[in-house]
Amino acid sequence: MHVSGHKLHAALVDPSGNVLERFEGKIAPENLVEEAAAVVKKLAVGGGNIAALGFAIPGLVNRQTDVVMISPDVPSPIREGLHKQLSKATGLRVEIENDANAAAYGEFKVGAGRGSRDIFYMMIGNGIGGAIILDGKLWTGSSGFAGEVGHITIDTEGIECVCGNTGCLETVASAPSIVRRARERLHRDSTSSLSRLGLNKDFTADDVAHEANEGDDFALMMIERTGKYIGTGVASVINLLNIEKIILGGGVMDAGQAILNPIIQEAKRRAFQPCFEATEIVAGKLGKDAITIGAATLAQDAAIT
Ligand SMILES: [Zn+2]
């Protein structure tokens, strides 16, 4: 199960990672626990026994204490007691995890990371998250927040980020940043007025990706440039970890090869060559289900051990 904005996504997942039932709906964040428990009940009707509940959220979760430290989508009065309340309301063993960590685990167990031992996962959507799996286990750092690749500095002269730093990867390559950069460019540059994006005032990052794949030069340039920014971040990860595989997921990766190719090219250009050659850079396989499947497999595995 995962919460994002005012939406709850849930799935009943078997031990092999297959989705048996699905739920997606709006929720009132202040009633998060009650509504999540109601969804669990609904999903349980068709699927028999539920072993555990994996609950993924955007934000920082301390896995040692199960306390949600920071999350834009979980109201502050229920953050601290969320784990306890969810267990009580559902009667299940509950694992709360950061959404990127959950998605990483899903890809690792049943997606693009299957068969690997060490992976780095990057989730590029409304924000940019990351997660590290070493020796088959999520490595979450000394207090649970490892892998925040979205907040490494890409542009020292860049704009302010939500984290307080300036020029983070997230400020140039997340979905809202792509839209912002495209808008700025459409206003400034006379050649960009030929882009069809200019006709649609409320375009999204998905529209930019769609136009790029339709051959629109301007949209293609925006996606390529985004790929270069991400590739710059990927090069740092490669140099730092000398990791076997880097898996890229999240909505921005829906642009497909148009974004994957420049990411790989830029990473190749910037990373230390022997490290780059040892790393495989691939797109995730689980798509939009990565977080829910990951949260579920994480909770299943925690319940076994
Ligand atoms: Zn930041």
PDB file of C-alpha atoms and ligand atoms in Angstrom:
ATOM      1  CA  MET A   1       0.000   0.000   0.000  1.00  0.00           C
ATOM      2  CA  HIS A   2       1.252   3.500  -0.615  1.00  0.00           C
ATOM      3  CA  VAL A   3       0.029   6.988  -0.080  1.00  0.00           C
ATOM      4  CA  SER A   4       0.836   9.829  -2.416  1.00  0.00           C
ATOM      5  CA  GLY A   5      -0.839  13.191  -2.197  1.00  0.00           C
ATOM      6  CA  HIS A   6      -4.494  12.517  -1.451  1.00  0.00           C
ATOM      7  CA  LYS A   7      -4.395   9.120  -3.110  1.00  0.00           C
ATOM      8  CA  LEU A   8      -4.055   5.651  -1.718  1.00  0.00           C
ATOM      9  CA  HIS A   9      -2.760   2.846  -3.940  1.00  0.00           C
ATOM     10  CA  ALA A  10      -3.090  -0.664  -2.645  1.00  0.00           C
ATOM     11  CA  ALA A  11      -2.595  -4.151  -3.971  1.00  0.00           C
ATOM     12  CA  LEU A  12      -2.935  -7.677  -2.728  1.00  0.00           C
ATOM     13  CA  VAL A  13       0.349  -9.304  -3.740  1.00  0.00           C
ATOM     14  CA  ASP A  14       1.247 -12.994  -3.627  1.00  0.00           C
ATOM     15  CA  PRO A  15       4.708 -14.205  -2.507  1.00  0.00           C
ATOM     16  CA  SER A  16       5.926 -14.238  -6.132  1.00  0.00           C
ATOM     17  CA  GLY A  17       5.080 -10.558  -6.573  1.00  0.00           C
ATOM     18  CA  ASN A  18       1.913 -11.060  -8.638  1.00  0.00           C
ATOM     19  CA  VAL A  19      -0.836  -8.520  -8.088  1.00  0.00           C
ATOM     20  CA  LEU A  20      -4.073 -10.364  -7.249  1.00  0.00           C
ATOM     21  CA  GLU A  21      -6.283  -7.403  -6.411  1.00  0.00           C
ATOM     22  CA  ARG A  22      -5.876  -3.687  -6.779  1.00  0.00           C
ATOM     23  CA  PHE A  23      -7.319  -0.550  -5.231  1.00  0.00           C
ATOM     24  CA  GLU A  24      -6.771   3.080  -6.047  1.00  0.00           C
ATOM     25  CA  GLY A  25      -8.764   5.926  -4.583  1.00  0.00           C
ATOM     26  CA  LYS A  26      -8.812   9.310  -2.968  1.00  0.00           C
ATOM     27  CA  ILE A  27      -8.475   9.587   0.776  1.00  0.00           C
ATOM     28  CA  ALA A  28      -8.645  12.280   3.403  1.00  0.00           C
ATOM     29  CA  PRO A  29      -5.124  12.297   4.934  1.00  0.00           C
ATOM     30  CA  GLU A  30      -6.485  13.049   8.412  1.00  0.00           C
ATOM     31  CA  ASN A  31      -8.403   9.728   8.249  1.00  0.00           C
ATOM     32  CA  LEU A  32      -5.465   7.830   6.760  1.00  0.00           C
ATOM     33  CA  VAL A  33      -5.473   4.986   9.290  1.00  0.00           C
ATOM     34  CA  GLU A  34      -9.228   4.310   9.145  1.00  0.00           C
ATOM     35  CA  GLU A  35      -9.354   4.459   5.368  1.00  0.00           C
ATOM     36  CA  ALA A  36      -6.272   2.259   4.956  1.00  0.00           C
ATOM     37  CA  ALA A  37      -7.813  -0.326   7.312  1.00  0.00           C
ATOM     38  CA  ALA A  38     -11.050  -0.281   5.303  1.00  0.00           C
ATOM     39  CA  VAL A  39      -9.109  -0.935   2.079  1.00  0.00           C
ATOM     40  CA  VAL A  40      -7.246  -3.855   3.693  1.00  0.00           C
ATOM     41  CA  LYS A  41     -10.588  -5.350   4.683  1.00  0.00           C
ATOM     42  CA  LYS A  42     -11.934  -4.899   1.156  1.00  0.00           C
ATOM     43  CA  LEU A  43      -8.897  -6.547  -0.443  1.00  0.00           C
ATOM     44  CA  ALA A  44      -8.939  -9.418   2.051  1.00  0.00           C
ATOM     45  CA  VAL A  45     -12.456 -10.465   1.002  1.00  0.00           C
ATOM     46  CA  GLY A  46     -11.356 -11.819  -2.376  1.00  0.00           C
ATOM     47  CA  GLY A  47      -7.893 -13.014  -1.462  1.00  0.00           C
ATOM     48  CA  GLY A  48      -8.000 -15.005   1.760  1.00  0.00           C
ATOM     49  CA  ASN A  49      -5.198 -14.639   4.272  1.00  0.00           C
ATOM     50  CA  ILE A  50      -3.112 -11.476   4.399  1.00  0.00           C
ATOM     51  CA  ALA A  51       0.270 -12.070   6.026  1.00  0.00           C
ATOM     52  CA  ALA A  52       1.399  -8.481   6.560  1.00  0.00           C
ATOM     53  CA  LEU A  53       0.872  -4.895   5.503  1.00  0.00           C
ATOM     54  CA  GLY A  54       3.623  -2.913   3.804  1.00  0.00           C
ATOM     55  CA  PHE A  55       2.950   0.793   3.902  1.00  0.00           C
ATOM     56  CA  ALA A  56       5.078   3.119   1.774  1.00  0.00           C
ATOM     57  CA  ILE A  57       5.130   6.890   2.025  1.00  0.00           C
ATOM     58  CA  PRO A  58       7.080   9.723   0.466  1.00  0.00           C
ATOM     59  CA  GLY A  59       9.340  11.106   3.184  1.00  0.00           C
ATOM     60  CA  LEU A  60      11.756   9.955   5.813  1.00  0.00           C
ATOM     61  CA  VAL A  61      11.019   6.912   7.942  1.00  0.00           C
ATOM     62  CA  ASN A  62      13.193   5.692  10.755  1.00  0.00           C
ATOM     63  CA  ARG A  63      12.988   1.897  10.407  1.00  0.00           C
ATOM     64  CA  GLN A  64      14.582   1.300  13.810  1.00  0.00           C
ATOM     65  CA  THR A  65      11.839   3.174  15.637  1.00  0.00           C
ATOM     66  CA  ASP A  66       9.118   2.918  12.929  1.00  0.00           C
ATOM     67  CA  VAL A  67       8.574   6.648  13.274  1.00  0.00           C
ATOM     68  CA  VAL A  68       7.712   8.779  10.253  1.00  0.00           C
ATOM     69  CA  MET A  69      10.053  11.752  10.597  1.00  0.00           C
ATOM     70  CA  ILE A  70       9.102  13.906   7.632  1.00  0.00           C
ATOM     71  CA  SER A  71       6.351  13.343   5.094  1.00  0.00           C
ATOM     72  CA  PRO A  72       4.385  15.875   3.108  1.00  0.00           C
ATOM     73  CA  ASP A  73       1.559  13.341   2.710  1.00  0.00           C
ATOM     74  CA  VAL A  74       1.090  12.203   6.294  1.00  0.00           C
ATOM     75  CA  PRO A  75      -0.373  14.876   8.602  1.00  0.00           C
ATOM     76  CA  SER A  76       1.965  15.614  11.509  1.00  0.00           C
ATOM     77  CA  PRO A  77      -0.448  14.599  14.328  1.00  0.00           C
ATOM     78  CA  ILE A  78      -0.511  10.980  13.107  1.00  0.00           C
ATOM     79  CA  ARG A  79       3.125  10.571  11.987  1.00  0.00           C
ATOM     80  CA  GLU A  80       4.565   9.310  15.233  1.00  0.00           C
ATOM     81  CA  GLY A  81       1.810   6.859  16.043  1.00  0.00           C
ATOM     82  CA  LEU A  82       1.131   5.715  12.466  1.00  0.00           C
ATOM     83  CA  HIS A  83       2.785   2.310  12.854  1.00  0.00           C
ATOM     84  CA  LYS A  84       0.984   1.464  16.070  1.00  0.00           C
ATOM     85  CA  GLN A  85      -2.371   2.710  14.839  1.00  0.00           C
ATOM     86  CA  LEU A  86      -2.147   0.833  11.546  1.00  0.00           C
ATOM     87  CA  SER A  87      -1.265  -2.405  13.373  1.00  0.00           C
ATOM     88  CA  LYS A  88      -4.163  -1.905  15.735  1.00  0.00           C
ATOM     89  CA  ALA A  89      -6.687  -0.995  13.048  1.00  0.00           C
ATOM     90  CA  THR A  90      -5.761  -3.864  10.712  1.00  0.00           C
ATOM     91  CA  GLY A  91      -4.608  -6.521  13.171  1.00  0.00           C
ATOM     92  CA  LEU A  92      -1.621  -7.111  10.878  1.00  0.00           C
ATOM     93  CA  ARG A  93       2.113  -6.923  11.156  1.00  0.00           C
ATOM     94  CA  VAL A  94       2.981  -3.561   9.584  1.00  0.00           C
ATOM     95  CA  GLU A  95       6.161  -2.352   7.900  1.00  0.00           C
ATOM     96  CA  ILE A  96       6.398   1.349   7.100  1.00  0.00           C
ATOM     97  CA  GLU A  97       8.991   2.304   4.536  1.00  0.00           C
ATOM     98  CA  ASN A  98      10.055   5.206   2.359  1.00  0.00           C
ATOM     99  CA  ASP A  99       8.478   4.872  -1.112  1.00  0.00           C
ATOM    100  CA  ALA A 100      11.760   4.756  -3.048  1.00  0.00           C
ATOM    101  CA  ASN A 101      13.105   2.082  -0.692  1.00  0.00           C
ATOM    102  CA  ALA A 102       9.934   0.042  -1.189  1.00  0.00           C
ATOM    103  CA  ALA A 103      10.085   0.371  -4.990  1.00  0.00           C
ATOM    104  CA  ALA A 104      13.764  -0.600  -4.936  1.00  0.00           C
ATOM    105  CA  TYR A 105      12.960  -3.729  -2.983  1.00  0.00           C
ATOM    106  CA  GLY A 106      10.176  -4.621  -5.416  1.00  0.00           C
ATOM    107  CA  GLU A 107      12.447  -4.260  -8.447  1.00  0.00           C
ATOM    108  CA  PHE A 108      15.158  -6.174  -6.625  1.00  0.00           C
ATOM    109  CA  LYS A 109      12.939  -9.116  -5.711  1.00  0.00           C
ATOM    110  CA  VAL A 110      10.642  -9.512  -8.704  1.00  0.00           C
ATOM    111  CA  GLY A 111      11.579  -6.842 -11.282  1.00  0.00           C
ATOM    112  CA  ALA A 112      14.639  -5.568 -13.144  1.00  0.00           C
ATOM    113  CA  GLY A 113      16.972  -6.378 -10.245  1.00  0.00           C
ATOM    114  CA  ARG A 114      16.037 -10.048  -9.960  1.00  0.00           C
ATOM    115  CA  GLY A 115      19.164 -12.149  -9.656  1.00  0.00           C
ATOM    116  CA  SER A 116      21.416  -9.227  -8.703  1.00  0.00           C
ATOM    117  CA  ARG A 117      23.094  -8.915  -5.333  1.00  0.00           C
ATOM    118  CA  ASP A 118      23.702  -5.165  -5.188  1.00  0.00           C
ATOM    119  CA  ILE A 119      21.571  -2.470  -6.808  1.00  0.00           C
ATOM    120  CA  PHE A 120      21.009   1.250  -6.644  1.00  0.00           C
ATOM    121  CA  TYR A 121      17.467   2.334  -7.423  1.00  0.00           C
ATOM    122  CA  MET A 122      16.436   5.803  -8.479  1.00  0.00           C
ATOM    123  CA  MET A 123      12.810   6.914  -8.543  1.00  0.00           C
ATOM    124  CA  ILE A 124      12.291   9.948 -10.758  1.00  0.00           C
ATOM    125  CA  GLY A 125       8.785  11.366 -10.527  1.00  0.00           C
ATOM    126  CA  ASN A 126       7.327  14.314  -8.637  1.00  0.00           C
ATOM    127  CA  GLY A 127      10.452  14.153  -6.532  1.00  0.00           C
ATOM    128  CA  ILE A 128      13.608  12.115  -6.893  1.00  0.00           C
ATOM    129  CA  GLY A 129      14.342   9.371  -4.401  1.00  0.00           C
ATOM    130  CA  GLY A 130      16.906   6.643  -4.260  1.00  0.00           C
ATOM    131  CA  ALA A 131      17.685   3.435  -2.433  1.00  0.00           C
ATOM    132  CA  ILE A 132      20.632   1.140  -1.958  1.00  0.00           C
ATOM    133  CA  ILE A 133      20.429  -2.635  -1.734  1.00  0.00           C
ATOM    134  CA  LEU A 134      23.661  -4.307  -0.714  1.00  0.00           C
ATOM    135  CA  ASP A 135      24.076  -8.042  -0.371  1.00  0.00           C
ATOM    136  CA  GLY A 136      20.346  -8.512  -0.828  1.00  0.00           C
ATOM    137  CA  LYS A 137      19.370  -6.105   1.945  1.00  0.00           C
ATOM    138  CA  LEU A 138      18.145  -2.531   1.948  1.00  0.00           C
ATOM    139  CA  TRP A 139      20.963  -0.415   3.294  1.00  0.00           C
ATOM    140  CA  THR A 140      19.176   2.513   4.873  1.00  0.00           C
ATOM    141  CA  GLY A 141      22.063   4.273   6.619  1.00  0.00           C
ATOM    142  CA  SER A 142      22.603   5.157  10.243  1.00  0.00           C
ATOM    143  CA  SER A 143      19.139   6.623  10.777  1.00  0.00           C
ATOM    144  CA  GLY A 144      17.157   5.273   7.835  1.00  0.00           C
ATOM    145  CA  PHE A 145      17.621   8.009   5.249  1.00  0.00           C
ATOM    146  CA  ALA A 146      20.315   6.674   2.910  1.00  0.00           C
ATOM    147  CA  GLY A 147      20.045   7.066  -0.853  1.00  0.00           C
ATOM    148  CA  GLU A 148      18.627  10.599  -1.094  1.00  0.00           C
ATOM    149  CA  VAL A 149      20.122  11.017  -4.538  1.00  0.00           C
ATOM    150  CA  GLY A 150      17.588  13.709  -5.485  1.00  0.00           C
ATOM    151  CA  HIS A 151      19.363  16.087  -3.138  1.00  0.00           C
ATOM    152  CA  ILE A 152      22.878  15.807  -4.457  1.00  0.00           C
ATOM    153  CA  THR A 153      23.989  19.108  -5.941  1.00  0.00           C
ATOM    154  CA  ILE A 154      24.036  19.250  -9.744  1.00  0.00           C
ATOM    155  CA  ASP A 155      24.122  23.016 -10.263  1.00  0.00           C
ATOM    156  CA  THR A 156      25.934  25.080  -7.640  1.00  0.00           C
ATOM    157  CA  GLU A 157      24.249  28.217  -9.015  1.00  0.00           C
ATOM    158  CA  GLY A 158      20.836  26.546  -9.212  1.00  0.00           C
ATOM    159  CA  ILE A 159      17.468  27.361  -7.697  1.00  0.00           C
ATOM    160  CA  GLU A 160      16.401  26.618  -4.143  1.00  0.00           C
ATOM    161  CA  CYS A 161      15.204  23.101  -3.374  1.00  0.00           C
ATOM    162  CA  VAL A 162      12.555  22.000  -0.842  1.00  0.00           C
ATOM    163  CA  CYS A 163      15.408  20.618   1.278  1.00  0.00           C
ATOM    164  CA  GLY A 164      16.975  24.064   1.712  1.00  0.00           C
ATOM    165  CA  ASN A 165      19.969  23.440  -0.541  1.00  0.00           C
ATOM    166  CA  THR A 166      20.229  24.977  -4.014  1.00  0.00           C
ATOM    167  CA  GLY A 167      20.668  23.230  -7.353  1.00  0.00           C
ATOM    168  CA  CYS A 168      19.731  19.697  -6.241  1.00  0.00           C
ATOM    169  CA  LEU A 169      19.120  17.060  -8.933  1.00  0.00           C
ATOM    170  CA  GLU A 170      15.433  17.239  -7.988  1.00  0.00           C
ATOM    171  CA  THR A 171      15.276  20.939  -8.959  1.00  0.00           C
ATOM    172  CA  VAL A 172      16.178  20.132 -12.574  1.00  0.00           C
ATOM    173  CA  ALA A 173      15.051  16.568 -13.304  1.00  0.00           C
ATOM    174  CA  SER A 174      11.833  15.828 -11.364  1.00  0.00           C
ATOM    175  CA  ALA A 175       8.552  15.946 -13.317  1.00  0.00           C
ATOM    176  CA  PRO A 176       7.579  19.452 -12.066  1.00  0.00           C
ATOM    177  CA  SER A 177      11.112  20.703 -12.817  1.00  0.00           C
ATOM    178  CA  ILE A 178      10.877  19.461 -16.406  1.00  0.00           C
ATOM    179  CA  VAL A 179       7.650  21.440 -16.829  1.00  0.00           C
ATOM    180  CA  ARG A 180       9.205  24.540 -15.231  1.00  0.00           C
ATOM    181  CA  ARG A 181      12.296  24.384 -17.448  1.00  0.00           C
ATOM    182  CA  ALA A 182      10.184  23.797 -20.561  1.00  0.00           C
ATOM    183  CA  ARG A 183       7.972  26.779 -19.729  1.00  0.00           C
ATOM    184  CA  GLU A 184      10.964  29.057 -19.163  1.00  0.00           C
ATOM    185  CA  ARG A 185      12.442  27.976 -22.470  1.00  0.00           C
ATOM    186  CA  LEU A 186       9.163  28.393 -24.384  1.00  0.00           C
ATOM    187  CA  HIS A 187       8.980  31.989 -23.165  1.00  0.00           C
ATOM    188  CA  ARG A 188      12.565  32.836 -23.908  1.00  0.00           C
ATOM    189  CA  ASP A 189      13.494  31.096 -27.095  1.00  0.00           C
ATOM    190  CA  SER A 190      11.936  31.974 -30.453  1.00  0.00           C
ATOM    191  CA  THR A 191      12.673  28.575 -32.049  1.00  0.00           C
ATOM    192  CA  SER A 192      10.830  26.807 -29.246  1.00  0.00           C
ATOM    193  CA  SER A 193       7.604  28.526 -30.317  1.00  0.00           C
ATOM    194  CA  LEU A 194       7.439  25.885 -33.049  1.00  0.00           C
ATOM    195  CA  SER A 195       6.859  23.241 -30.366  1.00  0.00           C
ATOM    196  CA  ARG A 196       3.339  21.897 -30.015  1.00  0.00           C
ATOM    197  CA  LEU A 197       3.779  22.144 -26.252  1.00  0.00           C
ATOM    198  CA  GLY A 198       3.268  25.893 -26.550  1.00  0.00           C
ATOM    199  CA  LEU A 199      -0.340  25.248 -27.659  1.00  0.00           C
ATOM    200  CA  ASN A 200      -1.159  23.467 -24.422  1.00  0.00           C
ATOM    201  CA  LYS A 201      -0.945  25.855 -21.485  1.00  0.00           C
ATOM    202  CA  ASP A 202      -1.262  23.215 -18.779  1.00  0.00           C
ATOM    203  CA  PHE A 203       1.143  20.630 -20.134  1.00  0.00           C
ATOM    204  CA  THR A 204       2.734  18.053 -17.849  1.00  0.00           C
ATOM    205  CA  ALA A 205       6.038  16.171 -17.888  1.00  0.00           C
ATOM    206  CA  ASP A 206       4.111  13.261 -19.456  1.00  0.00           C
ATOM    207  CA  ASP A 207       3.111  15.570 -22.328  1.00  0.00           C
ATOM    208  CA  VAL A 208       6.757  16.589 -22.822  1.00  0.00           C
ATOM    209  CA  ALA A 209       7.736  12.908 -22.976  1.00  0.00           C
ATOM    210  CA  HIS A 210       4.860  12.127 -25.350  1.00  0.00           C
ATOM    211  CA  GLU A 211       5.782  14.982 -27.720  1.00  0.00           C
ATOM    212  CA  ALA A 212       9.436  13.918 -27.592  1.00  0.00           C
ATOM    213  CA  ASN A 213       8.479  10.416 -28.679  1.00  0.00           C
ATOM    214  CA  GLU A 214       6.340  11.933 -31.462  1.00  0.00           C
ATOM    215  CA  GLY A 215       9.467  13.651 -32.759  1.00  0.00           C
ATOM    216  CA  ASP A 216       8.942  17.214 -31.501  1.00  0.00           C
ATOM    217  CA  ASP A 217      12.465  18.713 -31.519  1.00  0.00           C
ATOM    218  CA  PHE A 218      11.930  21.017 -28.573  1.00  0.00           C
ATOM    219  CA  ALA A 219      10.393  18.311 -26.353  1.00  0.00           C
ATOM    220  CA  LEU A 220      13.161  15.937 -27.382  1.00  0.00           C
ATOM    221  CA  MET A 221      15.773  18.502 -26.401  1.00  0.00           C
ATOM    222  CA  MET A 222      14.093  18.975 -22.994  1.00  0.00           C
ATOM    223  CA  ILE A 223      14.012  15.223 -22.357  1.00  0.00           C
ATOM    224  CA  GLU A 224      17.620  14.815 -23.497  1.00  0.00           C
ATOM    225  CA  ARG A 225      18.773  17.603 -21.222  1.00  0.00           C
ATOM    226  CA  THR A 226      16.868  16.030 -18.324  1.00  0.00           C
ATOM    227  CA  GLY A 227      18.625  12.766 -19.148  1.00  0.00           C
ATOM    228  CA  LYS A 228      21.969  14.551 -18.961  1.00  0.00           C
ATOM    229  CA  TYR A 229      21.185  15.864 -15.484  1.00  0.00           C
ATOM    230  CA  ILE A 230      20.104  12.421 -14.299  1.00  0.00           C
ATOM    231  CA  GLY A 231      23.159  10.866 -15.968  1.00  0.00           C
ATOM    232  CA  THR A 232      25.359  13.290 -14.032  1.00  0.00           C
ATOM    233  CA  GLY A 233      23.788  12.030 -10.798  1.00  0.00           C
ATOM    234  CA  VAL A 234      24.114   8.432 -11.963  1.00  0.00           C
ATOM    235  CA  ALA A 235      27.843   8.973 -12.649  1.00  0.00           C
ATOM    236  CA  SER A 236      28.320  10.070  -9.029  1.00  0.00           C
ATOM    237  CA  VAL A 237      26.503   6.974  -7.802  1.00  0.00           C
ATOM    238  CA  ILE A 238      28.690   4.766 -10.014  1.00  0.00           C
ATOM    239  CA  ASN A 239      31.894   6.372  -8.722  1.00  0.00           C
ATOM    240  CA  LEU A 240      30.748   6.176  -5.136  1.00  0.00           C
ATOM    241  CA  LEU A 241      29.430   2.617  -5.033  1.00  0.00           C
ATOM    242  CA  ASN A 242      30.940   0.695  -7.975  1.00  0.00           C
ATOM    243  CA  ILE A 243      27.551  -0.994  -7.988  1.00  0.00           C
ATOM    244  CA  GLU A 244      26.449  -3.927 -10.144  1.00  0.00           C
ATOM    245  CA  LYS A 245      23.191  -2.442 -11.407  1.00  0.00           C
ATOM    246  CA  ILE A 246      21.388   0.896 -11.403  1.00  0.00           C
ATOM    247  CA  ILE A 247      17.638   0.669 -11.938  1.00  0.00           C
ATOM    248  CA  LEU A 248      15.725   3.782 -12.957  1.00  0.00           C
ATOM    249  CA  GLY A 249      12.012   4.005 -12.216  1.00  0.00           C
ATOM    250  CA  GLY A 250       9.275   6.559 -11.614  1.00  0.00           C
ATOM    251  CA  GLY A 251       6.977   8.457 -13.979  1.00  0.00           C
ATOM    252  CA  VAL A 252       9.735  10.411 -15.744  1.00  0.00           C
ATOM    253  CA  MET A 253      11.169   7.113 -17.039  1.00  0.00           C
ATOM    254  CA  ASP A 254       7.930   6.570 -19.008  1.00  0.00           C
ATOM    255  CA  ALA A 255       9.722   8.610 -21.709  1.00  0.00           C
ATOM    256  CA  GLY A 256      11.532   5.331 -22.503  1.00  0.00           C
ATOM    257  CA  GLN A 257      14.646   5.241 -24.672  1.00  0.00           C
ATOM    258  CA  ALA A 258      14.387   9.003 -25.284  1.00  0.00           C
ATOM    259  CA  ILE A 259      15.533   9.540 -21.707  1.00  0.00           C
ATOM    260  CA  LEU A 260      17.409   6.306 -20.971  1.00  0.00           C
ATOM    261  CA  ASN A 261      19.936   6.813 -23.798  1.00  0.00           C
ATOM    262  CA  PRO A 262      21.117  10.303 -22.741  1.00  0.00           C
ATOM    263  CA  ILE A 263      21.293   9.110 -19.113  1.00  0.00           C
ATOM    264  CA  ILE A 264      23.626   6.267 -20.101  1.00  0.00           C
ATOM    265  CA  GLN A 265      25.690   8.511 -22.434  1.00  0.00           C
ATOM    266  CA  GLU A 266      26.184  11.175 -19.791  1.00  0.00           C
ATOM    267  CA  ALA A 267      27.012   8.637 -17.079  1.00  0.00           C
ATOM    268  CA  LYS A 268      29.564   7.106 -19.438  1.00  0.00           C
ATOM    269  CA  ARG A 269      31.088  10.502 -20.162  1.00  0.00           C
ATOM    270  CA  ARG A 270      31.393  11.476 -16.497  1.00  0.00           C
ATOM    271  CA  ALA A 271      31.986   8.316 -14.478  1.00  0.00           C
ATOM    272  CA  PHE A 272      35.339   6.748 -13.809  1.00  0.00           C
ATOM    273  CA  GLN A 273      35.600   4.325 -16.756  1.00  0.00           C
ATOM    274  CA  PRO A 274      36.394   1.035 -14.952  1.00  0.00           C
ATOM    275  CA  CYS A 275      33.473   1.694 -12.594  1.00  0.00           C
ATOM    276  CA  PHE A 276      31.120   2.557 -15.467  1.00  0.00           C
ATOM    277  CA  GLU A 277      31.989  -0.640 -17.333  1.00  0.00           C
ATOM    278  CA  ALA A 278      31.079  -2.733 -14.304  1.00  0.00           C
ATOM    279  CA  THR A 279      27.628  -1.146 -13.951  1.00  0.00           C
ATOM    280  CA  GLU A 280      24.491  -1.994 -15.856  1.00  0.00           C
ATOM    281  CA  ILE A 281      22.001   0.891 -16.163  1.00  0.00           C
ATOM    282  CA  VAL A 282      18.440  -0.242 -16.877  1.00  0.00           C
ATOM    283  CA  ALA A 283      14.843   0.932 -16.647  1.00  0.00           C
ATOM    284  CA  GLY A 284      12.628  -0.621 -13.965  1.00  0.00           C
ATOM    285  CA  LYS A 285      10.225  -3.411 -14.962  1.00  0.00           C
ATOM    286  CA  LEU A 286       7.385  -2.959 -12.500  1.00  0.00           C
ATOM    287  CA  GLY A 287       6.256   0.488 -13.703  1.00  0.00           C
ATOM    288  CA  LYS A 288       3.582   2.100 -11.563  1.00  0.00           C
ATOM    289  CA  ASP A 289       3.247  -1.036  -9.407  1.00  0.00           C
ATOM    290  CA  ALA A 290       6.849  -0.871  -8.141  1.00  0.00           C
ATOM    291  CA  ILE A 291       6.004   0.827  -4.836  1.00  0.00           C
ATOM    292  CA  THR A 292       2.975  -1.297  -3.903  1.00  0.00           C
ATOM    293  CA  ILE A 293       4.621  -4.578  -4.935  1.00  0.00           C
ATOM    294  CA  GLY A 294       7.807  -3.519  -3.134  1.00  0.00           C
ATOM    295  CA  ALA A 295       6.007  -2.554   0.071  1.00  0.00           C
ATOM    296  CA  ALA A 296       4.189  -5.886   0.022  1.00  0.00           C
ATOM    297  CA  THR A 297       7.264  -8.042  -0.633  1.00  0.00           C
ATOM    298  CA  LEU A 298       9.173  -6.116   2.023  1.00  0.00           C
ATOM    299  CA  ALA A 299       6.455  -6.802   4.580  1.00  0.00           C
ATOM    300  CA  GLN A 300       6.174 -10.463   3.503  1.00  0.00           C
ATOM    301  CA  ASP A 301       9.916 -10.989   3.904  1.00  0.00           C
ATOM    302  CA  ALA A 302       9.964  -9.181   7.261  1.00  0.00           C
ATOM    303  CA  ALA A 303       7.133 -11.395   8.479  1.00  0.00           C
ATOM    304  CA  ILE A 304       9.091 -14.541   7.566  1.00  0.00           C
ATOM    305  CA  THR A 305      12.376 -13.554   9.201  1.00  0.00           C
TER     306      THR A 305
HETATM  307 ZN    ZN B   1      17.323  19.237  -2.277  1.00  0.00          ZN
END
